[in-house]
PDB file of C-alpha atoms and ligand atoms in Angstrom:
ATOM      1  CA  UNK S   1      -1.170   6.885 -14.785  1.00 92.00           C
ATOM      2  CA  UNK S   2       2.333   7.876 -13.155  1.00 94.00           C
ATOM      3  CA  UNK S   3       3.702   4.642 -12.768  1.00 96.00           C
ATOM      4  CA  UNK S   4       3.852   1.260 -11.011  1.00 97.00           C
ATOM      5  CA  UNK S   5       3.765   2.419  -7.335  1.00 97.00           C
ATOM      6  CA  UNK S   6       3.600  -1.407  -5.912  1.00 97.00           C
ATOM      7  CA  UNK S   7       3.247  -5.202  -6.721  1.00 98.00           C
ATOM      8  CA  UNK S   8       1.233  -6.666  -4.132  1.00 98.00           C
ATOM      9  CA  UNK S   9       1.748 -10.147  -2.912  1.00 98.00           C
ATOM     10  CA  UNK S  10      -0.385 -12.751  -0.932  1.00 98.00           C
ATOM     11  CA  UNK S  11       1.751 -14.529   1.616  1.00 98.00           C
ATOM     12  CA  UNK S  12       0.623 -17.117   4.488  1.00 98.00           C
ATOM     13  CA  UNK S  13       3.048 -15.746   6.783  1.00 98.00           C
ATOM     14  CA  UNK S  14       4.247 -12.072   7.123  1.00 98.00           C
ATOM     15  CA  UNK S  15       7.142 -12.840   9.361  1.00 97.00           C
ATOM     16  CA  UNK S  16       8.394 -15.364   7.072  1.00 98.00           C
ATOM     17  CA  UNK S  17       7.913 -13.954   3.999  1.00 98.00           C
ATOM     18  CA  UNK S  18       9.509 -10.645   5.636  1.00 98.00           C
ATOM     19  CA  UNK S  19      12.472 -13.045   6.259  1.00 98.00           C
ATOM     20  CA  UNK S  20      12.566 -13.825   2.598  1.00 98.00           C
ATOM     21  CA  UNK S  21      11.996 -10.911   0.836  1.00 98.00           C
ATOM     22  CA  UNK S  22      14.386  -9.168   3.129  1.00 98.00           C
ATOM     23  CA  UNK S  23      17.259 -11.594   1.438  1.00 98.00           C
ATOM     24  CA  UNK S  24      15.758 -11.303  -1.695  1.00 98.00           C
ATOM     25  CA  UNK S  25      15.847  -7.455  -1.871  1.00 97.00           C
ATOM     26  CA  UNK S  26      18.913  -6.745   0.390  1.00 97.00           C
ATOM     27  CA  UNK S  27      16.463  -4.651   2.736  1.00 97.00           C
ATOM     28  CA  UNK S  28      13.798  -5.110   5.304  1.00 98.00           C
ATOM     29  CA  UNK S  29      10.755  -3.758   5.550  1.00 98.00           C
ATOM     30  CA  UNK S  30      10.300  -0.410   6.502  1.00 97.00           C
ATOM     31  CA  UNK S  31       6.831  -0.674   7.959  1.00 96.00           C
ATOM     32  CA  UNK S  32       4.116  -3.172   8.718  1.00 97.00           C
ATOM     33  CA  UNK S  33       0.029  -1.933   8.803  1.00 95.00           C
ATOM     34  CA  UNK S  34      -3.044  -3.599   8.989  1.00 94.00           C
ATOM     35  CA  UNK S  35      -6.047  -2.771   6.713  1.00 89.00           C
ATOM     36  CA  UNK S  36      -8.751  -3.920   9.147  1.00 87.00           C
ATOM     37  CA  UNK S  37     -11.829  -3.015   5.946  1.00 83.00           C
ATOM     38  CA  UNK S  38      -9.775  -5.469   3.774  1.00 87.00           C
ATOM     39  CA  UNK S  39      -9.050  -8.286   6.673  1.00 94.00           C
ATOM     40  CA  UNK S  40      -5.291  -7.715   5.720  1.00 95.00           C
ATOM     41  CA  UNK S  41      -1.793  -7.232   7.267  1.00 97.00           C
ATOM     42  CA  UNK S  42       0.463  -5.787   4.935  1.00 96.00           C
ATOM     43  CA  UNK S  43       4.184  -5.066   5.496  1.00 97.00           C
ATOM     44  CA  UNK S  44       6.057  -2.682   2.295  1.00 97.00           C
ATOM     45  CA  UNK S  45       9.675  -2.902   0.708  1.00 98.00           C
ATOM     46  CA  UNK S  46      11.311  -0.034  -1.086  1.00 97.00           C
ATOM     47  CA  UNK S  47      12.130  -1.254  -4.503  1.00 96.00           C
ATOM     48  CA  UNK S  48      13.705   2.130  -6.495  1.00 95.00           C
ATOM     49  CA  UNK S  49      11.083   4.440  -7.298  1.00 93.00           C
ATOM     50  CA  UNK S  50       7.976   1.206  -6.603  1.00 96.00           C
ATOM     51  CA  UNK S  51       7.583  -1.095  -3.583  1.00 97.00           C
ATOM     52  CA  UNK S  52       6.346  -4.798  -2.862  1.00 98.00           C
ATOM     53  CA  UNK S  53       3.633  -4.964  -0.503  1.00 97.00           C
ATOM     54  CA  UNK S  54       2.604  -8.344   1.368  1.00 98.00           C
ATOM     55  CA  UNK S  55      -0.372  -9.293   2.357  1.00 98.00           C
ATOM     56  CA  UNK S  56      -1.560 -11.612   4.525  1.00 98.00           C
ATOM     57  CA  UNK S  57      -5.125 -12.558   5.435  1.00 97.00           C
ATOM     58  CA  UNK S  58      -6.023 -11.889   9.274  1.00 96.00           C
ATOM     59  CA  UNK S  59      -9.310 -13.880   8.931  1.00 93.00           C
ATOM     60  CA  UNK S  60     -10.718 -16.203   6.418  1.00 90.00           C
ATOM     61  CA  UNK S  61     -13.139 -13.943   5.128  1.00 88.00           C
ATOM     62  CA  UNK S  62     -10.394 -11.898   3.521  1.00 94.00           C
ATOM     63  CA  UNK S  63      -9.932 -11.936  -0.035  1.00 93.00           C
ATOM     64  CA  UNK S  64      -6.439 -12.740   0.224  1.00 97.00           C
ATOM     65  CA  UNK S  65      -7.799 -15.779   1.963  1.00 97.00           C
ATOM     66  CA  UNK S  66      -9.563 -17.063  -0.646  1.00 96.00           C
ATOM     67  CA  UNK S  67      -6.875 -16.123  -3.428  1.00 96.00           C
ATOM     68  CA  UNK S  68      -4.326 -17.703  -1.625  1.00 97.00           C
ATOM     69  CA  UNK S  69      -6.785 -20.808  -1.229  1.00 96.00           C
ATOM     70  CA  UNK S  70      -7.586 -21.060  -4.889  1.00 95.00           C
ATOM     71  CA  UNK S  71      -4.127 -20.271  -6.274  1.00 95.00           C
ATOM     72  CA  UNK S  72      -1.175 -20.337  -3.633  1.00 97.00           C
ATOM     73  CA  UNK S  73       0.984 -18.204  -2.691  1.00 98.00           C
ATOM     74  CA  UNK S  74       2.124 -15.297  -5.240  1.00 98.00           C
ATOM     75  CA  UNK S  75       1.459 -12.166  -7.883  1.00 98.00           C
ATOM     76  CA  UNK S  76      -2.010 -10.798  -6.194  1.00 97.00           C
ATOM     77  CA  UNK S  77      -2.007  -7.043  -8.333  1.00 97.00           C
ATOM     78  CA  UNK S  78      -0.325  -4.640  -9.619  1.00 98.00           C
ATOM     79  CA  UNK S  79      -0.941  -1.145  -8.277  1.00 97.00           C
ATOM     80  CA  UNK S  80      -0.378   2.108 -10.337  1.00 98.00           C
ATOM     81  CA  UNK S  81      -0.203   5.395  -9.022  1.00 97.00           C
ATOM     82  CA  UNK S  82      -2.415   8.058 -10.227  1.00 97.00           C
ATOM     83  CA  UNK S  83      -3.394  11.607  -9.970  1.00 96.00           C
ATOM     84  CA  UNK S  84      -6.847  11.739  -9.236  1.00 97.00           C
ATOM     85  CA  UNK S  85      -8.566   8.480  -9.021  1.00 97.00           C
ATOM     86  CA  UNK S  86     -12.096   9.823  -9.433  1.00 97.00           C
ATOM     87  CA  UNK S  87     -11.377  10.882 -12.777  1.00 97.00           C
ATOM     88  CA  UNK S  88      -9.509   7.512 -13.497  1.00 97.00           C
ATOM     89  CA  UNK S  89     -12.471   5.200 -12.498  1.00 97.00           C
ATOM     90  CA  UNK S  90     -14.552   7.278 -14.783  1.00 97.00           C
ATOM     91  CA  UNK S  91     -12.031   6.717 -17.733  1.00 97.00           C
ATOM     92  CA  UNK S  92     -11.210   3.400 -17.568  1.00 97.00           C
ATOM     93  CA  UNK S  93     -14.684   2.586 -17.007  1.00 97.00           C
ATOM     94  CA  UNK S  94     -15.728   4.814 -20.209  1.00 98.00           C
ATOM     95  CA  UNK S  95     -12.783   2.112 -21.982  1.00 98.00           C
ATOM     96  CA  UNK S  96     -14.705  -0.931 -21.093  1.00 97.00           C
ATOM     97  CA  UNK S  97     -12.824  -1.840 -17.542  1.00 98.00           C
ATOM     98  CA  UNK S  98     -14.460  -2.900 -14.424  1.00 98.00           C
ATOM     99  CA  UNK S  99     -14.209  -0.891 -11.301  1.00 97.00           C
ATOM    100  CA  UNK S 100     -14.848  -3.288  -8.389  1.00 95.00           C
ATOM    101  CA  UNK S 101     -15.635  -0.286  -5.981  1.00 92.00           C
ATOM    102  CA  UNK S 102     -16.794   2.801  -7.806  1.00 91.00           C
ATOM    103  CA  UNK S 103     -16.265   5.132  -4.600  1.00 95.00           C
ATOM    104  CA  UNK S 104     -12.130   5.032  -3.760  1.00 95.00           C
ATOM    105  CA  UNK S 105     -11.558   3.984  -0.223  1.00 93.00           C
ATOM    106  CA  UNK S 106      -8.672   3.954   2.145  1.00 90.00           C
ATOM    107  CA  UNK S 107      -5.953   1.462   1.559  1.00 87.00           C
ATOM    108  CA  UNK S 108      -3.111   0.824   2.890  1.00 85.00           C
ATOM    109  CA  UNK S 109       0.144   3.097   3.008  1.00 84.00           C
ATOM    110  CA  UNK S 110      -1.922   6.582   3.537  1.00 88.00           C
ATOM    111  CA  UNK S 111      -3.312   6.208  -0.142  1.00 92.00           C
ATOM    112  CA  UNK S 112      -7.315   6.474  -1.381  1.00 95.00           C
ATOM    113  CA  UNK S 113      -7.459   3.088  -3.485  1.00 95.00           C
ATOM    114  CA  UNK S 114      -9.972   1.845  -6.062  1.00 96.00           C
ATOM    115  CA  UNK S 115      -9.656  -2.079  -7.619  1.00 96.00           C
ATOM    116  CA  UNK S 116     -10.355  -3.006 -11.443  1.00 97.00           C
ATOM    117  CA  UNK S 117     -12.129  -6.754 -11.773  1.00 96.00           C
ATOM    118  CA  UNK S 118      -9.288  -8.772 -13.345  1.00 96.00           C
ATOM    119  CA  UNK S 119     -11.650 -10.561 -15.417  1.00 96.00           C
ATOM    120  CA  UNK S 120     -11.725  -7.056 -17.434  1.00 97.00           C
ATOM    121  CA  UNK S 121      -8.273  -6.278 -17.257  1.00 97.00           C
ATOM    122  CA  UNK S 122      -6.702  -9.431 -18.828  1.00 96.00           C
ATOM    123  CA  UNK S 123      -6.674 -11.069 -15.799  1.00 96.00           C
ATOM    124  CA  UNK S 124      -4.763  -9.095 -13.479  1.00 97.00           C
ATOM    125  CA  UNK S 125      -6.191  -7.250 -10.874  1.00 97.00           C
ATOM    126  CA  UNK S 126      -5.585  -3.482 -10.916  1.00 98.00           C
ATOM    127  CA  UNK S 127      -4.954  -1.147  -7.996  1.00 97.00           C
ATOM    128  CA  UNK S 128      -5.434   2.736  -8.480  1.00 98.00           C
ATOM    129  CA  UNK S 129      -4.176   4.170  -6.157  1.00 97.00           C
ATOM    130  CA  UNK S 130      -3.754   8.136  -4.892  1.00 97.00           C
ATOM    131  CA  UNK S 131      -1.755   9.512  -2.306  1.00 94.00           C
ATOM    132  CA  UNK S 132      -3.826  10.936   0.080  1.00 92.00           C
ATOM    133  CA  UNK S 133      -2.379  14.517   0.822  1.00 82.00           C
TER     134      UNK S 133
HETATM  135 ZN1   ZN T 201      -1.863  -2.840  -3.041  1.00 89.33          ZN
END
């Protein structure tokens, strides 16, 4: 793994939470982009060499939906960049972790992304993610 490319947080409202994360980190937003496969709308920060990404449900059937149902507002994963996810999935899988899709698929912020079932992982959920050339 390369490092922590973003923490991604469930929010009920983008526009306010832009509002407040924009005082919070001195800077707004630099772009905003729905994920329709994932029912989301997302909006990124630049935070040094990682980012915050929100998320917000666009229908109930979202998982963000239901997480921010259960739980509130807050922490929804951490995301870690890697080199080449395919081989990743295979050896965290090979250590006992969880992939929640097996087959990476397109996420947010141009990248191929693959999720690890928190139940496995200590009880945060894990993003792989690769930039797509
Ligand atoms: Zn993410």
């Amino acid at each position: 793994m390369i490092r922590i490319d973003h923490i991604g947080i469930a929010v009920r409202d983008l526009s306010n939470s832009n509002e407040l994360f924009r005082k919070l980190l001195g800077e707004a937003h630099y772009k905003v982009e729905a994920v329709e496969s994932e029912h989301v709308r997302t909006s990124f920060f630049n935070i040094g060499a990682s980012k915050i990404e929100l998320l917000e449900a666009i229908d109930p059937e979202s998982s963000i939906a239901k997480f921010i149902e259960k739980r509130g507002e807050g922490i929804h994963h951490i995301a870690f960049e890697v080199r080449d996810i395919r081989a990743e999935i295979d050896r965290l899988e090979a250590e006992g972790f969880v992939p929640l899709n097996r087959e990476p698929k397109r996420g947010a912020d141009n990248k191929l992304v693959a999720f690890l079932h928190p139940k496995s992982s200590g009880g945060v959920l894990v993003e792989l993610c690769q930039s797509i050339e």
